[in-house]
mmCIF file of C-alpha atoms in Angstrom:
data_model
loop_
_atom_site.group_PDB
_atom_site.id
_atom_site.type_symbol
_atom_site.label_atom_id
_atom_site.label_comp_id
_atom_site.label_asym_id
_atom_site.label_seq_id
_atom_site.Cartn_x
_atom_site.Cartn_y
_atom_site.Cartn_z
ATOM 1 C CA MET A 1 -89.700 85.920 2.981
ATOM 2 C CA THR A 2 -88.843 82.241 3.382
ATOM 3 C CA ILE A 3 -86.514 80.973 0.666
ATOM 4 C CA PHE A 4 -86.289 77.318 1.749
ATOM 5 C CA THR A 5 -89.465 75.249 1.452
ATOM 6 C CA ARG A 6 -88.144 72.077 3.171
ATOM 7 C CA ILE A 7 -85.022 70.044 3.761
ATOM 8 C CA ASP A 8 -84.672 68.142 0.511
ATOM 9 C CA HIS A 9 -81.775 65.887 1.485
ATOM 10 C CA VAL A 10 -78.681 65.360 3.572
ATOM 11 C CA GLY A 11 -75.665 64.398 1.451
ATOM 12 C CA ILE A 12 -73.338 61.854 3.045
ATOM 13 C CA ALA A 13 -69.908 61.032 1.631
ATOM 14 C CA CYS A 14 -69.076 57.331 1.720
ATOM 15 C CA ARG A 15 -66.295 55.087 0.481
ATOM 16 C CA SER A 16 -68.615 52.272 -0.609
ATOM 17 C CA LEU A 17 -72.051 53.127 -1.951
ATOM 18 C CA ARG A 18 -73.101 49.495 -1.837
ATOM 19 C CA SER A 19 -72.130 49.037 1.833
ATOM 20 C CA SER A 20 -73.719 52.334 2.819
ATOM 21 C CA ILE A 21 -76.967 51.485 1.032
ATOM 22 C CA GLU A 22 -77.059 48.123 2.808
ATOM 23 C CA PHE A 23 -76.479 49.843 6.168
ATOM 24 C CA TYR A 24 -79.265 52.422 5.659
ATOM 25 C CA GLN A 25 -81.659 49.741 4.451
ATOM 26 C CA SER A 26 -80.995 47.236 7.250
ATOM 27 C CA THR A 27 -80.626 49.789 10.065
ATOM 28 C CA PHE A 28 -83.255 52.403 9.200
ATOM 29 C CA GLY A 29 -85.489 50.654 6.668
ATOM 30 C CA LEU A 30 -84.818 53.255 3.973
ATOM 31 C CA GLU A 31 -85.360 52.292 0.349
ATOM 32 C CA VAL A 32 -83.427 53.446 -2.703
ATOM 33 C CA ALA A 33 -85.536 55.840 -4.752
ATOM 34 C CA HIS A 34 -82.878 56.638 -7.358
ATOM 35 C CA LEU A 35 -79.351 55.650 -8.419
ATOM 36 C CA GLU A 36 -77.257 57.844 -10.697
ATOM 37 C CA VAL A 37 -73.723 58.471 -11.910
ATOM 38 C CA ASN A 38 -73.069 62.218 -12.056
ATOM 39 C CA GLU A 39 -69.871 62.628 -14.076
ATOM 40 C CA GLU A 40 -69.921 66.437 -13.713
ATOM 41 C CA GLN A 41 -69.749 66.142 -9.922
ATOM 42 C CA GLY A 42 -67.561 63.027 -9.983
ATOM 43 C CA VAL A 43 -69.889 60.797 -7.939
ATOM 44 C CA THR A 44 -72.083 57.767 -7.990
ATOM 45 C CA GLU A 45 -75.063 58.543 -5.815
ATOM 46 C CA ALA A 46 -78.111 56.956 -4.275
ATOM 47 C CA MET A 47 -81.177 58.818 -3.054
ATOM 48 C CA LEU A 48 -82.915 56.981 -0.214
ATOM 49 C CA SER A 49 -86.474 58.027 0.679
ATOM 50 C CA VAL A 50 -87.183 59.108 4.230
ATOM 51 C CA GLY A 51 -90.817 58.079 4.611
ATOM 52 C CA PRO A 52 -93.603 60.272 3.268
ATOM 53 C CA SER A 53 -91.744 63.499 4.107
ATOM 54 C CA GLY A 54 -90.342 63.977 0.599
ATOM 55 C CA SER A 55 -86.857 64.167 2.096
ATOM 56 C CA TYR A 56 -83.910 61.970 1.212
ATOM 57 C CA VAL A 57 -80.569 60.717 2.422
ATOM 58 C CA GLN A 58 -78.170 61.124 -0.487
ATOM 59 C CA LEU A 59 -75.195 58.760 -0.398
ATOM 60 C CA LEU A 60 -72.197 59.911 -2.433
ATOM 61 C CA GLU A 61 -69.293 57.704 -3.528
ATOM 62 C CA PRO A 62 -66.511 59.477 -5.473
ATOM 63 C CA LEU A 63 -65.686 58.302 -8.976
ATOM 64 C CA HIS A 64 -62.074 59.367 -8.410
ATOM 65 C CA GLU A 65 -59.899 60.665 -5.573
ATOM 66 C CA ASP A 66 -59.553 64.205 -6.954
ATOM 67 C CA SER A 67 -63.324 64.822 -7.164
ATOM 68 C CA PRO A 68 -64.811 67.151 -4.524
ATOM 69 C CA VAL A 69 -66.263 64.180 -2.600
ATOM 70 C CA GLY A 70 -62.997 62.245 -2.991
ATOM 71 C CA LYS A 71 -61.060 65.181 -1.515
ATOM 72 C CA PHE A 72 -63.628 65.499 1.265
ATOM 73 C CA LEU A 73 -63.178 61.819 2.199
ATOM 74 C CA ALA A 74 -59.386 62.193 2.208
ATOM 75 C CA ARG A 75 -59.572 65.218 4.551
ATOM 76 C CA ARG A 76 -62.489 64.326 6.821
ATOM 77 C CA GLY A 77 -63.497 60.729 6.238
ATOM 78 C CA GLU A 78 -67.037 59.524 5.813
ATOM 79 C CA GLY A 79 -69.847 61.721 7.041
ATOM 80 C CA VAL A 80 -72.176 64.608 6.300
ATOM 81 C CA HIS A 81 -70.991 66.384 3.167
ATOM 82 C CA HIS A 82 -73.805 68.897 2.612
ATOM 83 C CA ILE A 83 -77.435 69.780 3.249
ATOM 84 C CA GLY A 84 -79.830 70.384 0.374
ATOM 85 C CA TYR A 85 -82.818 72.690 0.747
ATOM 86 C CA ALA A 86 -85.740 72.812 -1.689
ATOM 87 C CA VAL A 87 -86.563 76.209 -3.170
ATOM 88 C CA GLU A 88 -89.488 77.279 -5.365
ATOM 89 C CA ASP A 89 -87.404 79.100 -7.992
ATOM 90 C CA ILE A 90 -83.697 78.371 -8.046
ATOM 91 C CA SER A 91 -82.680 81.438 -10.071
ATOM 92 C CA GLU A 92 -84.600 83.737 -7.717
ATOM 93 C CA ALA A 93 -83.153 81.985 -4.670
ATOM 94 C CA MET A 94 -79.612 82.299 -6.049
ATOM 95 C CA ALA A 95 -80.109 86.027 -6.697
ATOM 96 C CA GLU A 96 -81.767 86.702 -3.360
ATOM 97 C CA ILE A 97 -79.198 84.780 -1.315
ATOM 98 C CA GLY A 98 -76.319 86.223 -3.345
ATOM 99 C CA GLY A 99 -77.708 89.693 -2.622
ATOM 100 C CA THR A 100 -77.181 89.103 1.100
ATOM 101 C CA GLY A 101 -73.438 88.653 0.570
ATOM 102 C CA VAL A 102 -73.441 84.849 0.727
ATOM 103 C CA ARG A 103 -71.296 83.522 -2.113
ATOM 104 C CA VAL A 104 -73.163 81.362 -4.602
ATOM 105 C CA LEU A 105 -70.608 78.937 -6.048
ATOM 106 C CA ASP A 106 -72.516 78.385 -9.295
ATOM 107 C CA SER A 107 -73.152 81.186 -11.784
ATOM 108 C CA ARG A 108 -76.184 79.302 -13.109
ATOM 109 C CA PRO A 109 -78.092 76.214 -12.001
ATOM 110 C CA ARG A 110 -76.609 72.851 -12.964
ATOM 111 C CA HIS A 111 -77.805 69.258 -13.196
ATOM 112 C CA GLY A 112 -78.515 67.579 -9.886
ATOM 113 C CA SER A 113 -79.858 64.243 -8.772
ATOM 114 C CA MET A 114 -83.173 63.087 -10.202
ATOM 115 C CA GLY A 115 -83.163 65.921 -12.762
ATOM 116 C CA ALA A 116 -83.192 68.758 -10.246
ATOM 117 C CA ALA A 117 -81.626 72.136 -10.948
ATOM 118 C CA ILE A 118 -79.070 72.836 -8.201
ATOM 119 C CA ALA A 119 -76.581 75.421 -6.976
ATOM 120 C CA PHE A 120 -74.198 75.463 -4.017
ATOM 121 C CA LEU A 121 -73.448 78.138 -1.430
ATOM 122 C CA HIS A 122 -69.944 78.659 -0.056
ATOM 123 C CA PRO A 123 -69.625 76.844 3.283
ATOM 124 C CA SER A 124 -67.575 79.669 4.824
ATOM 125 C CA ASP A 125 -70.594 81.945 4.424
ATOM 126 C CA VAL A 126 -73.094 79.428 5.851
ATOM 127 C CA GLY A 127 -71.581 78.483 9.205
ATOM 128 C CA GLY A 128 -69.166 75.951 7.716
ATOM 129 C CA VAL A 129 -71.935 73.920 6.034
ATOM 130 C CA LEU A 130 -71.832 73.268 2.295
ATOM 131 C CA THR A 131 -75.396 74.177 1.332
ATOM 132 C CA GLU A 132 -77.186 73.080 -1.808
ATOM 133 C CA LEU A 133 -80.241 74.751 -3.295
ATOM 134 C CA VAL A 134 -82.533 72.235 -5.012
ATOM 135 C CA GLY A 135 -84.879 73.849 -7.481
ATOM 136 C CA ARG A 136 -87.375 73.132 -10.135
ATOM 137 C CA GLN A 137 -86.621 72.173 -13.689
ATOM 138 C CA ALA A 138 -88.769 72.889 -16.719
ATOM 139 C CA THR A 139 -90.413 69.898 -18.365
ATOM 140 C CA SER A 140 -90.576 69.504 -22.146
ATOM 141 C CA SER A 141 -93.980 71.237 -22.122
ATOM 142 C CA GLY A 142 -92.471 74.258 -20.383
ATOM 143 C CA GLU A 143 -94.329 73.508 -17.148
ATOM 144 C CA LYS A 144 -92.225 73.735 -14.016
ATOM 145 C CA ARG A 145 -92.233 70.885 -11.537
ATOM 146 C CA THR A 146 -90.143 69.903 -8.573
ATOM 147 C CA SER A 147 -87.866 67.060 -9.626
ATOM 148 C CA ARG A 148 -88.916 65.177 -6.522
ATOM 149 C CA ASP A 149 -92.640 65.388 -7.428
ATOM 150 C CA SER A 150 -92.436 62.615 -10.026
#
């Protein structure tokens, strides 16, 4: 059974969101689809659309040095922070992946960019790559939709 449905985004840690956005726009022609401050994760982020693929480059600037992205920048500098994969049902994916012995860092889905429900997998269990599951979130009518479908 395939758990991942596509690569949702590549998260890139940066010191200056504004400079990084300008670089991705002028160099690759990417456009900002969404800007958000995520206090829980300690970042200001921008989602840049990668053509019609439904995939994104997510640029992450820390709100403070002791946030996870701030610590990452201090240790490793700017660069790829994580890879996010879309899943049909985040709770099922968390249970299924957790059942294989891979540590799921979140006990329940939490708020992600653009209203997605997300959970992270421990990088030590995934070849050294911080891996994010990007799932669906219920709408007010109870209908499930992928946050990126709007």
